Short mmCIF file of C-alpha atoms in Angstrom, two decimals:
data_model
loop_
_atom_site.label_atom_id
_atom_site.label_comp_id
_atom_site.label_asym_id
_atom_site.label_seq_id
_atom_site.Cartn_x
_atom_site.Cartn_y
_atom_site.Cartn_z
CA MET A 6 -100.07 -30.19 5.22
CA ARG A 7 -100.97 -33.31 6.91
CA SER A 8 -102.84 -34.59 3.83
CA HIS A 9 -99.50 -34.79 1.91
CA ARG A 10 -97.72 -36.81 4.62
CA ARG A 11 -97.99 -40.29 3.28
CA SER A 12 -96.94 -39.43 -0.28
CA ARG A 13 -93.82 -37.52 1.01
CA LEU A 14 -92.79 -39.86 3.72
CA LEU A 15 -89.98 -41.79 2.08
CA ALA A 16 -87.67 -38.78 1.46
CA PRO A 17 -87.41 -37.68 5.16
CA LEU A 18 -86.88 -41.35 6.28
CA MET A 19 -83.97 -41.55 3.97
CA LEU A 20 -82.47 -38.23 4.98
CA ALA A 21 -82.42 -38.45 8.78
CA PRO A 22 -79.78 -41.12 8.93
CA LEU A 23 -77.74 -39.38 6.24
CA ILE A 24 -77.42 -36.21 8.34
CA ALA A 25 -76.67 -37.96 11.69
CA GLY A 26 -74.43 -40.39 9.94
CA CYS A 27 -72.01 -37.68 8.87
CA PHE A 28 -70.63 -37.80 12.38
CA ALA A 29 -68.71 -40.68 14.01
CA SER A 30 -71.08 -43.06 15.80
CA GLY A 31 -70.25 -44.79 19.09
CA GLY A 32 -70.67 -48.47 18.31
CA GLY A 33 -73.17 -48.54 15.52
CA ASP A 34 -74.92 -46.54 12.86
CA ASP A 35 -77.68 -43.93 13.48
CA SER A 36 -80.41 -45.02 11.22
CA GLY A 37 -83.80 -45.29 12.64
CA ASP A 38 -85.77 -48.46 12.35
CA GLY A 39 -88.50 -46.83 10.30
CA GLY A 40 -91.19 -49.00 11.96
CA GLY A 41 -90.28 -48.16 15.49
CA GLY A 42 -90.04 -50.94 17.98
CA ASP A 43 -90.00 -50.53 21.74
CA GLY A 44 -86.24 -50.32 22.50
CA ALA A 45 -85.09 -49.80 26.08
CA ARG A 46 -84.86 -46.34 27.46
CA LEU A 47 -81.60 -44.58 27.47
CA ARG A 48 -79.98 -43.29 30.65
CA VAL A 49 -77.90 -40.27 29.80
CA ALA A 50 -75.89 -37.91 31.88
CA LEU A 51 -75.15 -34.47 30.76
CA ALA A 52 -72.46 -32.20 32.25
CA PHE A 53 -74.40 -28.92 32.38
CA PRO A 54 -77.60 -28.44 34.19
CA PRO A 55 -80.16 -26.06 32.75
CA ALA A 56 -78.97 -22.46 33.46
CA GLU A 57 -81.89 -20.57 31.95
CA ASN A 58 -85.06 -22.77 32.54
CA LEU A 59 -84.34 -24.53 29.30
CA SER A 60 -84.81 -21.42 27.09
CA PRO A 61 -83.78 -22.04 23.55
CA TYR A 62 -82.04 -18.69 23.32
CA GLY A 63 -78.94 -19.15 25.46
CA ALA A 64 -76.59 -21.90 26.79
CA ASP A 65 -79.46 -24.39 27.41
CA ALA A 66 -80.15 -24.67 23.63
CA THR A 67 -77.46 -27.29 23.19
CA LEU A 68 -78.92 -29.31 26.01
CA LEU A 69 -82.15 -29.48 24.02
CA SER A 70 -80.49 -30.39 20.65
CA ARG A 71 -78.07 -33.05 22.24
CA LEU A 72 -81.09 -34.81 23.67
CA GLY A 73 -82.84 -34.86 20.36
CA VAL A 74 -85.63 -32.49 21.33
CA THR A 75 -85.26 -29.54 19.12
CA GLU A 76 -84.34 -28.86 15.43
CA GLY A 77 -83.90 -25.87 13.17
CA LEU A 78 -84.54 -25.35 9.48
CA THR A 79 -81.05 -26.66 8.79
CA ALA A 80 -78.46 -28.79 10.44
CA LEU A 81 -74.51 -29.05 10.05
CA ASP A 82 -73.03 -31.89 8.17
CA ALA A 83 -69.51 -33.20 8.92
CA ASN A 84 -67.79 -30.75 6.64
CA GLY A 85 -69.50 -27.80 8.43
CA SER A 86 -71.96 -27.14 5.61
CA ALA A 87 -75.66 -26.48 5.94
CA ALA A 88 -77.75 -29.73 5.49
CA PRO A 89 -81.47 -30.04 5.24
CA ALA A 90 -83.56 -30.40 8.55
CA LEU A 91 -87.03 -28.98 8.81
CA ALA A 92 -86.33 -27.20 5.58
CA GLU A 93 -85.87 -29.77 2.72
CA SER A 94 -84.33 -27.19 0.34
CA TRP A 95 -83.56 -23.42 0.00
CA ARG A 96 -82.57 -20.87 -2.58
CA ARG A 97 -81.29 -17.28 -2.40
CA ASP A 98 -83.49 -14.51 -3.95
CA GLY A 99 -81.24 -11.48 -4.34
CA ASP A 100 -78.79 -10.17 -1.78
CA LYS A 101 -81.06 -10.06 1.22
CA ALA A 102 -83.68 -12.78 0.88
CA TRP A 103 -83.82 -16.52 1.21
CA GLU A 104 -86.67 -18.87 0.56
CA PHE A 105 -86.84 -22.07 2.60
CA THR A 106 -89.14 -24.97 1.42
CA LEU A 107 -90.40 -26.99 4.56
CA ARG A 108 -90.75 -30.82 4.59
CA ASP A 109 -93.90 -32.35 6.02
CA ALA A 110 -93.37 -32.45 9.81
CA THR A 111 -95.39 -32.19 12.94
CA PHE A 112 -94.85 -30.54 16.30
CA GLN A 113 -94.81 -32.75 19.39
CA ASP A 114 -98.09 -31.12 20.47
CA GLY A 115 -99.90 -32.30 17.35
CA GLY A 116 -99.83 -29.29 15.11
CA ASP A 117 -98.29 -29.12 11.70
CA VAL A 118 -94.98 -27.34 11.03
CA THR A 119 -96.37 -24.58 8.80
CA PRO A 120 -94.59 -21.52 7.29
CA ALA A 121 -96.64 -19.37 9.58
CA ALA A 122 -95.44 -21.37 12.68
CA VAL A 123 -91.79 -21.25 11.51
CA ALA A 124 -92.07 -17.60 10.87
CA ASP A 125 -93.60 -16.91 14.24
CA SER A 126 -90.81 -18.93 15.99
CA LEU A 127 -88.02 -17.14 14.24
CA THR A 128 -89.60 -13.81 14.86
CA ARG A 129 -89.69 -14.43 18.42
CA ALA A 130 -85.95 -15.49 18.51
CA THR A 131 -85.10 -12.12 16.84
CA ASP A 132 -87.08 -10.30 19.63
CA ALA A 133 -85.41 -12.17 22.45
CA LYS A 134 -83.47 -10.25 25.07
CA PRO A 135 -80.57 -10.86 25.00
CA ALA A 136 -80.60 -11.95 21.40
CA PRO A 137 -79.31 -15.57 20.56
CA ALA A 138 -75.64 -15.60 19.86
CA ALA A 139 -76.47 -16.85 16.32
CA LEU A 140 -78.13 -13.58 15.48
CA ALA A 141 -75.23 -11.35 16.75
CA GLY A 142 -75.15 -8.37 14.38
CA VAL A 143 -78.14 -9.78 12.17
CA THR A 144 -81.57 -8.40 11.72
CA LEU A 145 -83.98 -10.62 9.95
CA SER A 146 -87.68 -11.01 9.25
CA ALA A 147 -89.55 -14.12 8.43
CA LYS A 148 -92.89 -14.41 6.71
CA ALA A 149 -94.92 -17.30 5.28
CA GLN A 150 -95.16 -17.47 1.65
CA GLY A 151 -97.63 -20.05 0.42
CA GLU A 152 -98.24 -23.46 1.88
CA ARG A 153 -94.62 -24.67 2.17
CA VAL A 154 -92.33 -21.72 1.85
CA VAL A 155 -90.72 -19.39 4.47
CA ARG A 156 -89.17 -16.34 3.16
CA ILE A 157 -86.41 -14.70 5.35
CA THR A 158 -85.08 -11.29 4.70
CA THR A 159 -82.12 -9.78 6.30
CA ALA A 160 -81.42 -6.10 6.86
CA GLU A 161 -77.97 -6.51 5.36
CA PRO A 162 -76.73 -9.31 2.96
CA ASP A 163 -76.22 -12.54 4.91
CA PRO A 164 -74.29 -15.13 2.74
CA VAL A 165 -74.29 -17.73 5.42
CA LEU A 166 -77.96 -17.63 6.55
CA PRO A 167 -78.46 -21.28 5.94
CA LEU A 168 -75.54 -22.02 8.26
CA ARG A 169 -76.91 -19.57 10.90
CA LEU A 170 -80.27 -21.16 10.98
CA SER A 171 -78.55 -24.49 12.02
CA SER A 172 -77.84 -22.99 15.40
CA PRO A 173 -79.66 -24.85 18.40
CA SER A 174 -80.65 -21.34 19.56
CA LEU A 175 -82.83 -20.92 16.43
CA ALA A 176 -84.82 -24.12 17.00
CA VAL A 177 -88.29 -24.10 15.65
CA LEU A 178 -91.09 -24.41 18.29
CA SER A 179 -94.83 -24.39 18.11
CA GLY A 180 -97.00 -21.35 19.15
CA LYS A 181 -97.91 -23.09 22.31
CA ALA A 182 -94.30 -22.82 23.53
CA TYR A 183 -94.91 -18.99 23.88
CA ALA A 184 -98.08 -19.12 25.83
CA ASP A 185 -96.29 -17.65 28.83
CA LYS A 186 -94.91 -14.16 27.84
CA ASN A 187 -92.20 -14.48 30.48
CA ARG A 188 -90.54 -17.60 29.27
CA VAL A 189 -90.38 -20.10 26.38
CA ASP A 190 -91.50 -23.71 27.14
CA PRO A 191 -89.92 -26.34 24.89
CA VAL A 192 -91.68 -29.11 26.81
CA GLY A 193 -93.85 -30.94 24.31
CA HIS A 194 -93.64 -28.17 21.76
CA ALA A 195 -90.51 -29.18 19.66
CA THR A 196 -90.02 -31.28 16.53
CA GLY A 197 -87.29 -33.81 17.32
CA PRO A 198 -87.32 -37.64 17.81
CA PHE A 199 -87.57 -37.24 21.64
CA GLU A 200 -90.16 -35.19 23.57
CA LEU A 201 -89.58 -33.63 26.91
CA THR A 202 -92.39 -34.78 29.21
CA GLU A 203 -91.01 -33.72 32.68
CA VAL A 204 -88.21 -31.47 33.88
CA ASN A 205 -87.08 -31.58 37.45
CA GLY A 206 -85.28 -28.32 37.79
CA ALA A 207 -81.49 -28.74 37.28
CA THR A 208 -81.55 -32.19 38.43
CA SER A 209 -83.06 -34.53 35.74
CA ALA A 210 -85.45 -34.58 32.88
CA THR A 211 -87.67 -37.32 31.30
CA LEU A 212 -88.15 -37.70 27.52
CA ASP A 213 -90.38 -40.00 25.52
CA ARG A 214 -90.03 -41.08 21.93
CA PHE A 215 -91.97 -38.84 19.56
CA ASP A 216 -93.69 -41.37 17.36
CA ASP A 217 -94.61 -38.95 14.54
CA TYR A 218 -91.14 -37.60 14.04
CA TRP A 219 -90.52 -36.89 10.30
CA GLY A 220 -87.40 -38.81 10.29
CA GLY A 221 -88.82 -42.16 11.54
CA ARG A 222 -89.45 -43.51 15.02
CA ALA A 223 -86.43 -43.54 17.26
CA GLN A 224 -85.17 -47.04 18.30
CA ALA A 225 -85.05 -46.13 21.91
CA SER A 226 -88.43 -45.75 23.71
CA GLY A 227 -87.29 -42.68 25.61
CA ILE A 228 -84.47 -41.05 27.66
CA ASP A 229 -83.87 -40.60 31.28
CA ALA A 230 -81.53 -37.64 31.48
CA ARG A 231 -79.60 -36.66 34.57
CA PHE A 232 -77.69 -33.39 34.90
CA ILE A 233 -74.53 -34.22 36.80
CA ALA A 234 -71.95 -31.35 37.07
CA ASP A 235 -69.39 -33.46 38.86
CA GLY A 236 -67.32 -35.31 36.13
CA THR A 237 -66.10 -37.91 38.50
CA ALA A 238 -69.70 -38.83 39.45
CA ARG A 239 -70.71 -39.08 35.84
CA ALA A 240 -67.70 -41.59 35.12
CA ASN A 241 -68.44 -43.51 38.28
CA ALA A 242 -72.28 -43.82 37.31
CA LEU A 243 -71.11 -45.14 33.97
CA ARG A 244 -68.81 -47.69 35.45
CA THR A 245 -71.40 -48.98 37.88
CA GLY A 246 -74.03 -49.50 35.17
CA GLU A 247 -76.31 -46.63 36.24
CA LEU A 248 -75.82 -44.84 32.89
CA ASP A 249 -75.66 -45.79 29.25
CA ILE A 250 -74.01 -42.56 28.10
CA ALA A 251 -72.01 -40.01 30.05
CA GLU A 252 -70.72 -36.87 28.19
CA ALA A 253 -67.59 -34.92 28.92
CA VAL A 254 -65.80 -37.63 30.94
CA PRO A 255 -62.80 -35.97 32.80
CA VAL A 256 -59.40 -36.85 31.42
CA ALA A 257 -58.44 -37.88 34.92
CA GLN A 258 -61.13 -40.55 34.71
CA ALA A 259 -60.53 -41.71 31.28
CA ALA A 260 -58.02 -44.49 32.27
CA THR A 261 -60.46 -45.87 34.76
CA LEU A 262 -62.85 -46.67 31.97
CA ASP A 263 -62.59 -49.78 29.82
CA GLU A 264 -61.14 -48.75 26.44
CA LYS A 265 -64.21 -50.06 24.76
CA THR A 266 -66.45 -47.61 26.78
CA ARG A 267 -64.68 -44.40 25.90
CA ARG A 268 -64.69 -42.51 22.75
CA ASP A 269 -62.43 -39.37 22.32
CA THR A 270 -63.52 -36.90 19.55
CA ALA A 271 -61.71 -33.99 18.12
CA THR A 272 -63.83 -30.92 18.50
CA THR A 273 -63.75 -27.28 17.55
CA ARG A 274 -63.67 -26.41 21.19
CA THR A 275 -60.86 -23.95 22.38
CA THR A 276 -60.01 -23.27 26.10
CA SER A 277 -59.02 -19.73 26.47
CA LEU A 278 -58.03 -17.14 29.11
CA LEU A 279 -60.39 -14.11 28.49
CA LEU A 280 -59.20 -10.80 29.97
CA ASN A 281 -61.74 -8.10 30.88
CA ALA A 282 -60.71 -5.20 28.50
CA SER A 283 -63.36 -2.73 29.64
CA SER A 284 -62.80 -2.45 33.49
CA GLY A 285 -60.44 -3.49 36.27
CA THR A 286 -56.92 -4.47 35.98
CA PHE A 287 -56.97 -5.52 32.43
CA GLU A 288 -58.62 -2.38 31.03
CA ASP A 289 -54.89 -1.52 30.65
CA ALA A 290 -53.58 -3.20 27.31
CA GLY A 291 -50.02 -3.25 28.73
CA LEU A 292 -51.20 -5.30 31.59
CA ARG A 293 -53.07 -7.64 29.28
CA ALA A 294 -49.82 -8.08 27.27
CA ALA A 295 -48.02 -8.80 30.48
CA ALA A 296 -50.61 -11.56 31.33
CA ARG A 297 -50.34 -13.00 27.88
CA GLY A 298 -46.58 -13.10 28.10
CA ALA A 299 -46.82 -14.81 31.52
CA ILE A 300 -48.77 -17.77 30.12
CA ASP A 301 -46.88 -20.80 29.06
CA THR A 302 -49.46 -22.69 27.07
CA SER A 303 -47.29 -25.68 26.33
CA VAL A 304 -48.22 -27.36 29.60
CA PHE A 305 -51.94 -27.58 29.10
CA ALA A 306 -52.33 -30.30 26.34
CA LYS A 307 -49.60 -32.55 27.79
CA ASP A 308 -50.09 -32.25 31.57
CA VAL A 309 -53.70 -30.95 32.37
CA TYR A 310 -55.39 -32.79 29.50
CA GLU A 311 -53.00 -35.83 29.56
CA GLY A 312 -52.96 -35.88 25.78
CA TYR A 313 -56.59 -35.47 25.10
CA ALA A 314 -56.01 -32.12 23.64
CA ASP A 315 -53.88 -30.14 21.16
CA PRO A 316 -51.47 -27.27 21.96
CA SER A 317 -52.92 -23.73 21.33
CA ALA A 318 -52.69 -22.33 17.85
CA GLY A 319 -55.33 -19.43 17.95
CA ILE A 320 -59.05 -18.99 18.41
CA TYR A 321 -59.52 -21.83 15.92
CA GLY A 322 -57.84 -25.17 16.65
CA PRO A 323 -56.65 -28.00 14.38
CA ALA A 324 -60.16 -29.49 14.15
CA VAL A 325 -60.85 -26.38 11.96
CA THR A 326 -58.67 -27.80 9.27
CA TRP A 327 -58.58 -24.95 6.94
CA ALA A 328 -57.33 -22.50 9.63
CA GLU A 329 -53.69 -23.41 9.99
CA GLY A 330 -52.66 -22.49 6.43
CA LYS A 331 -54.37 -19.19 6.63
CA ARG A 332 -53.23 -17.98 10.14
CA THR A 333 -51.32 -14.75 10.30
CA ALA A 334 -49.51 -13.09 13.29
CA PRO A 335 -51.39 -11.02 15.77
CA VAL A 336 -51.69 -7.27 14.90
CA GLY A 337 -51.32 -4.31 17.13
CA ARG A 338 -50.12 -5.76 20.40
CA ALA A 339 -49.17 -3.41 23.23
CA GLU A 340 -45.94 -3.39 25.00
CA ALA A 341 -46.07 -5.29 28.25
CA GLU A 342 -45.99 -3.43 31.45
CA LYS A 343 -44.81 -4.63 34.92
CA PRO A 344 -47.70 -6.15 36.93
CA GLY A 345 -46.51 -4.48 40.14
CA GLY A 346 -48.72 -6.57 42.27
CA ALA A 347 -51.94 -5.76 40.41
CA THR A 348 -54.87 -7.71 41.62
CA VAL A 349 -56.72 -10.27 39.38
CA ASN A 350 -60.12 -11.74 40.13
CA LEU A 351 -59.96 -15.00 37.97
CA ALA A 352 -62.89 -17.35 37.63
CA THR A 353 -63.89 -20.44 35.89
CA TYR A 354 -66.43 -23.37 36.28
CA ASP A 355 -66.13 -27.05 37.27
CA ASN A 356 -68.67 -28.63 34.96
CA ARG A 357 -65.68 -29.37 32.80
CA PRO A 358 -63.40 -30.73 35.48
CA GLU A 359 -60.14 -29.81 33.79
CA LEU A 360 -60.96 -26.20 33.86
CA PRO A 361 -60.26 -25.56 37.53
CA GLU A 362 -56.87 -27.15 37.08
CA VAL A 363 -56.23 -25.04 34.09
CA ALA A 364 -57.22 -21.98 36.12
CA GLN A 365 -54.94 -23.09 38.96
CA VAL A 366 -52.00 -23.28 36.46
CA VAL A 367 -52.87 -19.88 35.05
CA LYS A 368 -53.13 -18.38 38.60
CA GLN A 369 -49.69 -19.70 39.44
CA GLN A 370 -48.16 -18.34 36.13
CA LEU A 371 -49.70 -14.99 36.59
CA GLU A 372 -48.50 -14.86 40.41
CA LYS A 373 -45.10 -15.79 39.23
CA ALA A 374 -45.07 -12.81 36.75
CA GLY A 375 -46.14 -10.29 39.66
CA PHE A 376 -49.88 -10.42 39.83
CA LYS A 377 -51.99 -11.03 42.84
CA VAL A 378 -54.68 -13.49 41.90
CA LYS A 379 -57.85 -14.58 43.52
CA LEU A 380 -59.52 -17.67 41.99
CA THR A 381 -63.35 -18.34 41.98
CA VAL A 382 -64.76 -21.73 40.95
CA ARG A 383 -68.44 -22.37 40.70
CA GLU A 384 -70.94 -24.36 38.73
CA TYR A 385 -71.54 -22.76 35.32
CA SER A 386 -75.18 -21.83 35.81
CA ARG A 387 -74.13 -19.83 38.96
CA LEU A 388 -71.34 -18.09 37.20
CA GLU A 389 -72.51 -17.06 33.63
CA GLY A 390 -74.45 -13.97 34.52
CA ASP A 391 -71.54 -12.52 36.46
CA ALA A 392 -69.21 -13.43 33.72
CA LEU A 393 -71.20 -11.70 31.02
CA ALA A 394 -71.72 -8.69 33.32
CA GLY A 395 -67.91 -8.13 33.39
CA LYS A 396 -67.59 -8.85 37.22
CA PHE A 397 -64.34 -10.80 36.73
CA ASP A 398 -60.92 -9.55 35.60
CA ALA A 399 -60.17 -12.85 33.95
CA PHE A 400 -62.08 -15.98 32.99
CA VAL A 401 -61.12 -19.40 31.76
CA LEU A 402 -63.71 -20.61 29.23
CA ALA A 403 -64.11 -23.72 27.09
CA ARG A 404 -65.81 -22.58 23.94
CA ASN A 405 -66.72 -24.47 20.82
CA THR A 406 -66.03 -21.92 18.16
CA LEU A 407 -68.37 -23.30 15.57
CA LEU A 408 -71.19 -24.15 17.95
CA ASP A 409 -73.45 -21.28 17.43
CA THR A 410 -73.72 -21.25 13.65
CA GLY A 411 -71.00 -23.26 12.03
CA ASP A 412 -69.71 -19.97 10.56
CA PRO A 413 -66.19 -19.01 11.68
CA VAL A 414 -67.07 -15.43 11.53
CA ALA A 415 -70.08 -15.70 13.90
CA VAL A 416 -68.11 -16.63 16.94
CA LEU A 417 -66.03 -13.51 16.42
CA ALA A 418 -69.00 -11.31 16.11
CA GLY A 419 -70.63 -12.82 19.24
CA ASP A 420 -67.56 -13.04 21.53
CA TYR A 421 -65.31 -10.08 20.55
CA THR A 422 -67.25 -7.22 19.18
CA CYS A 423 -68.68 -4.21 20.98
CA ASP A 424 -72.30 -5.52 20.47
CA GLY A 425 -71.51 -9.19 20.90
CA GLY A 426 -73.98 -11.18 22.89
CA PHE A 427 -71.41 -13.49 24.63
CA ASN A 428 -68.52 -10.93 25.05
CA ILE A 429 -67.09 -12.21 28.42
CA ALA A 430 -63.88 -10.38 27.53
CA GLN A 431 -65.87 -7.11 27.42
CA LEU A 432 -63.81 -6.24 24.32
CA CYS A 433 -64.86 -3.14 22.37
CA ASP A 434 -62.20 -2.26 19.78
CA ARG A 435 -62.77 -0.18 16.69
CA ASP A 436 -60.30 -2.13 14.47
CA VAL A 437 -61.60 -5.55 15.55
CA ASP A 438 -65.21 -4.46 14.84
CA ARG A 439 -64.07 -3.32 11.43
CA ALA A 440 -62.31 -6.54 10.61
CA VAL A 441 -65.39 -8.62 11.74
CA ALA A 442 -67.69 -6.44 9.76
CA GLU A 443 -65.63 -6.90 6.62
CA ALA A 444 -65.73 -10.70 7.12
CA VAL A 445 -69.44 -10.89 7.75
CA VAL A 446 -70.34 -9.68 4.24
CA ILE A 447 -68.22 -12.12 2.20
CA ALA A 448 -70.01 -14.99 0.57
CA ASP A 449 -67.05 -16.73 -1.08
CA THR A 450 -66.12 -19.57 1.33
CA ALA A 451 -62.31 -19.28 0.87
CA LYS A 452 -62.27 -15.46 1.03
CA ARG A 453 -64.57 -15.60 4.11
CA GLN A 454 -62.10 -17.84 5.82
CA ASP A 455 -59.31 -15.54 4.93
CA ALA A 456 -61.15 -12.70 6.38
CA ALA A 457 -61.93 -14.56 9.53
CA MET A 458 -58.21 -15.21 10.09
CA ALA A 459 -57.51 -11.49 9.56
CA ALA A 460 -60.09 -10.66 12.15
CA GLU A 461 -58.54 -13.39 14.44
CA ALA A 462 -55.11 -11.61 14.11
CA ARG A 463 -56.70 -8.39 15.15
CA ILE A 464 -58.50 -9.97 18.19
CA LEU A 465 -55.48 -11.81 19.34
CA GLY A 466 -53.48 -8.44 19.03
CA THR A 467 -55.70 -6.96 21.77
CA ASP A 468 -54.65 -9.60 24.22
CA ALA A 469 -58.25 -9.84 25.53
CA VAL A 470 -58.16 -13.54 24.75
CA VAL A 471 -55.22 -15.92 25.26
CA PRO A 472 -55.97 -19.35 23.63
CA LEU A 473 -54.56 -21.98 25.94
CA VAL A 474 -55.46 -25.47 24.49
CA HIS A 475 -57.84 -27.16 21.90
CA GLN A 476 -59.84 -30.00 23.47
CA ARG A 477 -60.92 -33.55 22.57
CA ILE A 478 -64.06 -34.52 24.23
CA ILE A 479 -64.27 -37.96 25.87
CA THR A 480 -67.85 -39.61 25.82
CA GLY A 481 -68.46 -42.63 27.98
CA VAL A 482 -70.63 -45.22 26.20
CA ALA A 483 -71.69 -48.48 27.74
CA ASP A 484 -70.88 -51.67 25.87
CA SER A 485 -74.51 -52.30 25.17
CA VAL A 486 -75.17 -49.05 23.44
CA GLN A 487 -74.97 -48.30 19.68
CA GLY A 488 -75.56 -45.26 17.58
CA VAL A 489 -74.23 -42.47 19.87
CA ILE A 490 -73.50 -39.48 17.76
CA LEU A 491 -69.95 -38.19 18.30
CA ASP A 492 -70.36 -34.71 16.96
CA PRO A 493 -67.35 -32.40 16.67
CA TYR A 494 -69.67 -29.44 16.99
CA GLU A 495 -71.06 -30.96 20.24
CA ARG A 496 -74.75 -30.17 19.10
CA THR A 497 -76.00 -33.72 18.95
CA LEU A 498 -75.52 -36.85 21.17
CA VAL A 499 -78.50 -39.10 20.67
CA GLY A 500 -80.68 -39.71 17.56
CA THR A 501 -83.17 -42.01 15.98
CA GLY A 502 -80.65 -44.95 15.95
CA THR A 503 -79.14 -44.54 19.40
CA ARG A 504 -80.14 -47.74 21.23
CA ARG A 505 -79.22 -50.35 23.78
#
């Protein structure tokens, strides 16, 4: 494929800024300079340290995509539709097959992005244990077809496969990333504009510009990333000039930043109270109903988030603009029982500094209703395993509902079905599974949205999830920085045009 590179260079150079430019930019456009230049390195603080050794298959996938390391075959545009990335085009062939035509691109370790390499990467993702959330309920196989085409076949019709393949957890890596059978190593083996060169555990990472990036050379020469779980520390480092970009600035710190250095972005992230429906106190649907009835959600947007949020509406918030007109009342709710001093082990994490305060308010409201509550707060990477294993009765989670695939049905399948890979609520309900299964097979966009809302009504009816508030994310951006990508899906942060 390398011999075709020069003749096809113009198209990707034009496309890269188009994709990134769909999102709001912090102080400038995101177009690369085409010829490079040796711009200053960017100093970036992320809120979440790696929890899984930078595996692309779990929560760490978005760390890689936000830093411009990894890409998939597709990306999401501002409207939530699939846009070209490593695939420049695609077409559906029957109910179960799709063909993706690859652009001319190179892995950071020097190899070409070939159909065989892409097929191998996707096959390894499908074989991962646990499976990436984007593949919840989906079985697919990928094969090379000719010099430029990857053919992907699904066991059942999947009308949103191009959306699914935009997930950060389905990033394409070279074969060398899988040399160690016990882990996937993205360092130097991805395709994005920035290449990981060094990772210092859960503390920091060093990235250099990848000069052969198909979308043009990045304007920054590299990134010095720090993982700082403490939100106040991130804000302080920005104020003192130690950082250029600080993600997820706490609302309590927003007022301390100069107005020009803070950007707030409406996102599809919802903070919810998840109740363990399979064991412990909240296995009883009547007690889940009692807990839901005890929660006054009106206080969270105004008081805890100080206006940087919207009151809860459902699993999907107002940033999912089509949802409000399609929402229906919850279905099948149980009658509330008296708590009678039932004990609740409630947990949350402090990487998002508002969450401990949210959990404290939840604790007080539950105790007022007659529950006895113990609150556990840890850093997320030290909490996720226990949460997924169902070791807590209740969990306060901030979840971007369109992060994994951009498809509104996918988050329901991953988070609330019996076989869901991110089912912290431990929900396994026949009616919910049926409603989600009905939504999964619908191709028409409007009808799929209708079915998603019908499934939401079923899920809310179980009281396994109590939506609390819909967040706006505050990003701290130094005055000297341009081109930060303010992405409502929280998948990207820096791109080819991010510079200082």
